[in-house]
Amino acid sequence: MLLHNGFNAVERVIQRPCIIFLRRCLIPIPTVIKRNMKSVSNKETMEQNKSILEKVMIKDSQTTAQKVKEKATNAYLYMAYVVSMIVMGGMAYLLYEEMLAPGAPQTVFSKALSLIKKDPDCLKLLGDSIVGYVKGPGRMKQVAHHIYKKDGNDRTRVMFNVKGTRREGIVTCEMEKSNGIWEWRFIIVSSADLVPESVILIDNR
């Protein structure tokens, strides 16, 4: 009995330091592991937040660059549109002044030729099937003309060639703008012979 009690006492003496040792050394291990896990988790969270922030900043910078590029492209297209409209407007104005306006050289040419084709004296001088044309190189031939002002009125003088079944001739004609209306000053048709013959259709000089 005494021997058994002695063994129990020895066992208690041995167990107590072991328990104290285990409490000091082994029990804090989960706490350390838990702390390490928290540290790792915090690092991962910080890295995730950092990556998200970087993505947002990169996206914002890309969006800003795209907006600037888009604005520059729109400004360029707008300027190109404005310039093209100005050029087209200028070309339309020149076309109107040269060919469609009442005092344009082409208009004077067409009106004079129409009167010459119907005039009996011109038919007698040139023959039938009278045509008007312009001499010069190239297909786009411009009617010889002179635009000037006299006594505050605009004037357009035109010269061109005519040809009938009998002979060729030269036409000199002029229109004047008076009180906003274009009227004939004169139309003269002369043959291209060595001794030219002339027909005066209109003379308001």
Short mmCIF file of C-alpha atoms in Angstrom, two decimals:
data_model
loop_
_atom_site.label_atom_id
_atom_site.label_comp_id
_atom_site.label_asym_id
_atom_site.label_seq_id
_atom_site.Cartn_x
_atom_site.Cartn_y
_atom_site.Cartn_z
CA MET A 1 0.00 0.00 0.00
CA LEU A 2 2.76 2.38 0.89
CA LEU A 3 4.54 1.43 -2.28
CA HIS A 4 1.45 2.16 -4.36
CA ASN A 5 1.00 5.54 -2.72
CA GLY A 6 4.62 6.32 -3.38
CA PHE A 7 4.23 5.59 -7.06
CA ASN A 8 1.18 7.84 -7.22
CA ALA A 9 3.07 10.66 -5.57
CA VAL A 10 5.97 10.26 -7.96
CA GLU A 11 3.55 10.20 -10.90
CA ARG A 12 1.92 13.40 -9.70
CA VAL A 13 5.27 15.07 -9.27
CA ILE A 14 6.25 14.09 -12.81
CA GLN A 15 2.89 14.98 -14.41
CA ARG A 16 2.65 18.46 -12.91
CA PRO A 17 5.81 19.88 -14.54
CA CYS A 18 4.83 18.20 -17.79
CA ILE A 19 1.41 19.79 -17.70
CA ILE A 20 2.94 23.18 -16.93
CA PHE A 21 5.42 22.71 -19.78
CA LEU A 22 2.69 21.70 -22.18
CA ARG A 23 0.61 24.69 -21.19
CA ARG A 24 3.50 27.05 -21.77
CA CYS A 25 4.82 25.50 -24.96
CA LEU A 26 2.05 23.63 -26.72
CA ILE A 27 -1.06 25.60 -25.88
CA PRO A 28 0.15 28.91 -27.48
CA ILE A 29 0.76 27.09 -30.79
CA PRO A 30 -2.87 27.40 -32.01
CA THR A 31 -2.77 31.05 -31.00
CA VAL A 32 0.41 31.57 -33.03
CA ILE A 33 -1.08 29.69 -35.95
CA LYS A 34 -4.23 31.76 -35.66
CA ARG A 35 -2.20 34.97 -35.58
CA ASN A 36 -0.15 33.85 -38.59
CA MET A 37 -3.35 32.98 -40.46
CA LYS A 38 -4.75 36.42 -39.64
CA SER A 39 -1.54 38.05 -40.87
CA VAL A 40 -1.64 36.04 -44.10
CA SER A 41 -5.31 36.87 -44.53
CA ASN A 42 -4.61 40.58 -43.98
CA LYS A 43 -1.80 40.49 -46.54
CA GLU A 44 -4.03 38.74 -49.07
CA THR A 45 -6.80 41.27 -48.43
CA MET A 46 -4.36 44.16 -48.85
CA GLU A 47 -3.01 42.65 -52.07
CA GLN A 48 -6.54 42.12 -53.37
CA ASN A 49 -7.49 45.69 -52.50
CA LYS A 50 -4.29 46.92 -54.13
CA SER A 51 -4.96 44.94 -57.30
CA ILE A 52 -8.55 46.19 -57.41
CA LEU A 53 -7.35 49.78 -56.93
CA GLU A 54 -4.74 49.36 -59.67
CA LYS A 55 -7.38 47.96 -62.01
CA VAL A 56 -9.69 50.88 -61.28
CA MET A 57 -6.89 53.40 -61.81
CA ILE A 58 -5.81 51.73 -65.06
CA LYS A 59 -9.41 51.58 -66.23
CA ASP A 60 -9.92 55.25 -65.36
CA SER A 61 -6.73 56.24 -67.18
CA GLN A 62 -7.74 54.19 -70.22
CA THR A 63 -11.22 55.69 -70.13
CA THR A 64 -9.76 59.21 -69.95
CA ALA A 65 -7.39 58.50 -72.84
CA GLN A 66 -10.22 57.07 -74.91
CA LYS A 67 -12.37 60.12 -74.18
CA VAL A 68 -9.56 62.47 -75.20
CA LYS A 69 -8.95 60.46 -78.37
CA GLU A 70 -12.66 60.43 -79.17
CA LYS A 71 -12.93 64.20 -78.65
CA ALA A 72 -9.90 64.79 -80.87
CA THR A 73 -11.39 62.57 -83.59
CA ASN A 74 -14.74 64.35 -83.37
CA ALA A 75 -13.04 67.75 -83.56
CA TYR A 76 -11.05 66.66 -86.62
CA LEU A 77 -14.16 65.33 -88.35
CA TYR A 78 -16.05 68.52 -87.54
CA MET A 79 -13.27 70.69 -88.95
CA ALA A 80 -13.07 68.52 -92.08
CA TYR A 81 -16.83 68.82 -92.50
CA VAL A 82 -16.74 72.62 -92.10
CA VAL A 83 -13.84 72.97 -94.56
CA SER A 84 -15.53 70.70 -97.11
CA MET A 85 -18.78 72.66 -96.81
CA ILE A 86 -16.90 75.94 -97.34
CA VAL A 87 -15.10 74.53 -100.39
CA MET A 88 -18.33 73.12 -101.83
CA GLY A 89 -20.10 76.43 -101.21
CA GLY A 90 -17.33 78.32 -102.99
CA MET A 91 -17.42 75.93 -105.94
CA ALA A 92 -21.21 76.20 -106.14
CA TYR A 93 -20.96 80.00 -106.11
CA LEU A 94 -18.33 80.00 -108.87
CA LEU A 95 -20.41 77.56 -110.91
CA TYR A 96 -23.46 79.77 -110.54
CA GLU A 97 -21.54 82.93 -111.45
CA GLU A 98 -19.90 81.32 -114.50
CA MET A 99 -22.76 79.27 -115.91
CA LEU A 100 -26.16 79.85 -114.28
CA ALA A 101 -26.38 83.52 -113.33
CA PRO A 102 -28.28 85.80 -115.75
CA GLY A 103 -25.09 87.70 -116.55
CA ALA A 104 -22.80 84.65 -116.63
CA PRO A 105 -20.72 84.20 -119.81
CA GLN A 106 -22.28 80.80 -120.53
CA THR A 107 -25.78 82.26 -120.13
CA VAL A 108 -25.00 85.13 -122.52
CA PHE A 109 -23.54 82.63 -125.00
CA SER A 110 -26.64 80.41 -124.91
CA LYS A 111 -29.10 83.31 -125.26
CA ALA A 112 -27.19 84.90 -128.14
CA LEU A 113 -26.89 81.60 -130.02
CA SER A 114 -30.62 80.98 -129.61
CA LEU A 115 -31.42 84.38 -131.18
CA ILE A 116 -28.92 83.86 -134.02
CA LYS A 117 -30.44 80.49 -134.99
CA LYS A 118 -33.85 82.14 -135.43
CA ASP A 119 -32.74 85.29 -137.25
CA PRO A 120 -33.35 85.25 -141.05
CA ASP A 121 -30.37 87.50 -141.82
CA CYS A 122 -28.02 85.25 -139.85
CA LEU A 123 -29.42 82.19 -141.64
CA LYS A 124 -28.81 83.92 -144.95
CA LEU A 125 -25.26 84.84 -143.95
CA LEU A 126 -24.19 81.53 -142.39
CA GLY A 127 -26.64 78.99 -143.76
CA ASP A 128 -28.82 76.48 -141.97
CA SER A 129 -27.99 74.32 -138.94
CA ILE A 130 -26.04 77.03 -137.14
CA VAL A 131 -23.97 75.84 -134.21
CA GLY A 132 -21.87 77.77 -131.73
CA TYR A 133 -18.52 76.62 -130.42
CA VAL A 134 -15.36 77.76 -128.68
CA LYS A 135 -11.89 77.22 -130.07
CA GLY A 136 -9.10 76.09 -127.81
CA PRO A 137 -7.28 73.04 -126.44
CA GLY A 138 -8.94 70.50 -124.18
CA ARG A 139 -12.54 69.50 -123.71
CA MET A 140 -13.46 72.06 -121.07
CA LYS A 141 -13.34 75.17 -123.22
CA GLN A 142 -14.38 78.45 -121.67
CA VAL A 143 -16.20 81.12 -123.60
CA ALA A 144 -14.04 84.19 -124.17
CA HIS A 145 -15.56 86.95 -122.08
CA HIS A 146 -14.90 90.23 -120.36
CA ILE A 147 -16.79 91.29 -117.23
CA TYR A 148 -16.58 94.93 -116.19
CA LYS A 149 -18.54 97.88 -114.82
CA LYS A 150 -19.61 101.00 -116.65
CA ASP A 151 -21.51 103.87 -115.03
CA GLY A 152 -22.16 101.67 -112.02
CA ASN A 153 -23.74 98.89 -114.09
CA ASP A 154 -22.36 95.36 -114.52
CA ARG A 155 -21.57 94.33 -118.08
CA THR A 156 -20.61 91.00 -119.65
CA ARG A 157 -19.11 90.87 -123.14
CA VAL A 158 -18.76 87.51 -124.89
CA MET A 159 -17.10 86.33 -128.12
CA PHE A 160 -17.55 82.90 -129.72
CA ASN A 161 -17.54 81.14 -133.08
CA VAL A 162 -20.53 80.05 -135.16
CA LYS A 163 -20.80 77.78 -138.16
CA GLY A 164 -23.57 77.10 -140.67
CA THR A 165 -23.88 75.19 -143.93
CA ARG A 166 -22.49 78.13 -145.92
CA ARG A 167 -19.70 79.63 -143.83
CA GLU A 168 -18.27 80.32 -140.40
CA GLY A 169 -18.50 83.48 -138.40
CA ILE A 170 -17.65 85.28 -135.17
CA VAL A 171 -20.20 86.62 -132.70
CA THR A 172 -19.60 89.56 -130.38
CA CYS A 173 -22.34 90.35 -127.90
CA GLU A 174 -22.81 92.17 -124.62
CA MET A 175 -25.40 92.34 -121.85
CA GLU A 176 -25.78 95.00 -119.16
CA LYS A 177 -27.44 94.88 -115.76
CA SER A 178 -29.60 97.96 -115.30
CA ASN A 179 -32.00 98.37 -112.37
CA GLY A 180 -31.48 94.71 -111.47
CA ILE A 181 -32.41 93.45 -114.96
CA TRP A 182 -29.99 92.07 -117.56
CA GLU A 183 -30.64 93.48 -121.04
CA TRP A 184 -28.89 93.28 -124.40
CA ARG A 185 -26.60 96.07 -125.48
CA PHE A 186 -25.67 94.53 -128.83
CA ILE A 187 -25.29 91.29 -130.81
CA ILE A 188 -23.12 91.41 -133.94
CA VAL A 189 -22.41 88.45 -136.24
CA SER A 190 -19.53 88.74 -138.71
CA SER A 191 -18.45 86.22 -141.33
CA ALA A 192 -14.92 84.82 -141.25
CA ASP A 193 -14.20 85.79 -144.88
CA LEU A 194 -11.33 87.98 -146.04
CA VAL A 195 -13.93 90.67 -146.63
CA PRO A 196 -16.31 90.02 -143.72
CA GLU A 197 -20.01 90.63 -143.86
CA SER A 198 -21.84 91.57 -140.68
CA VAL A 199 -25.34 91.27 -139.32
CA ILE A 200 -26.39 93.45 -136.39
CA LEU A 201 -29.19 91.72 -134.50
CA ILE A 202 -29.40 94.15 -131.57
CA ASP A 203 -27.80 97.54 -130.99
CA ASN A 204 -28.76 99.46 -127.85
CA ARG A 205 -25.49 101.30 -127.39
#
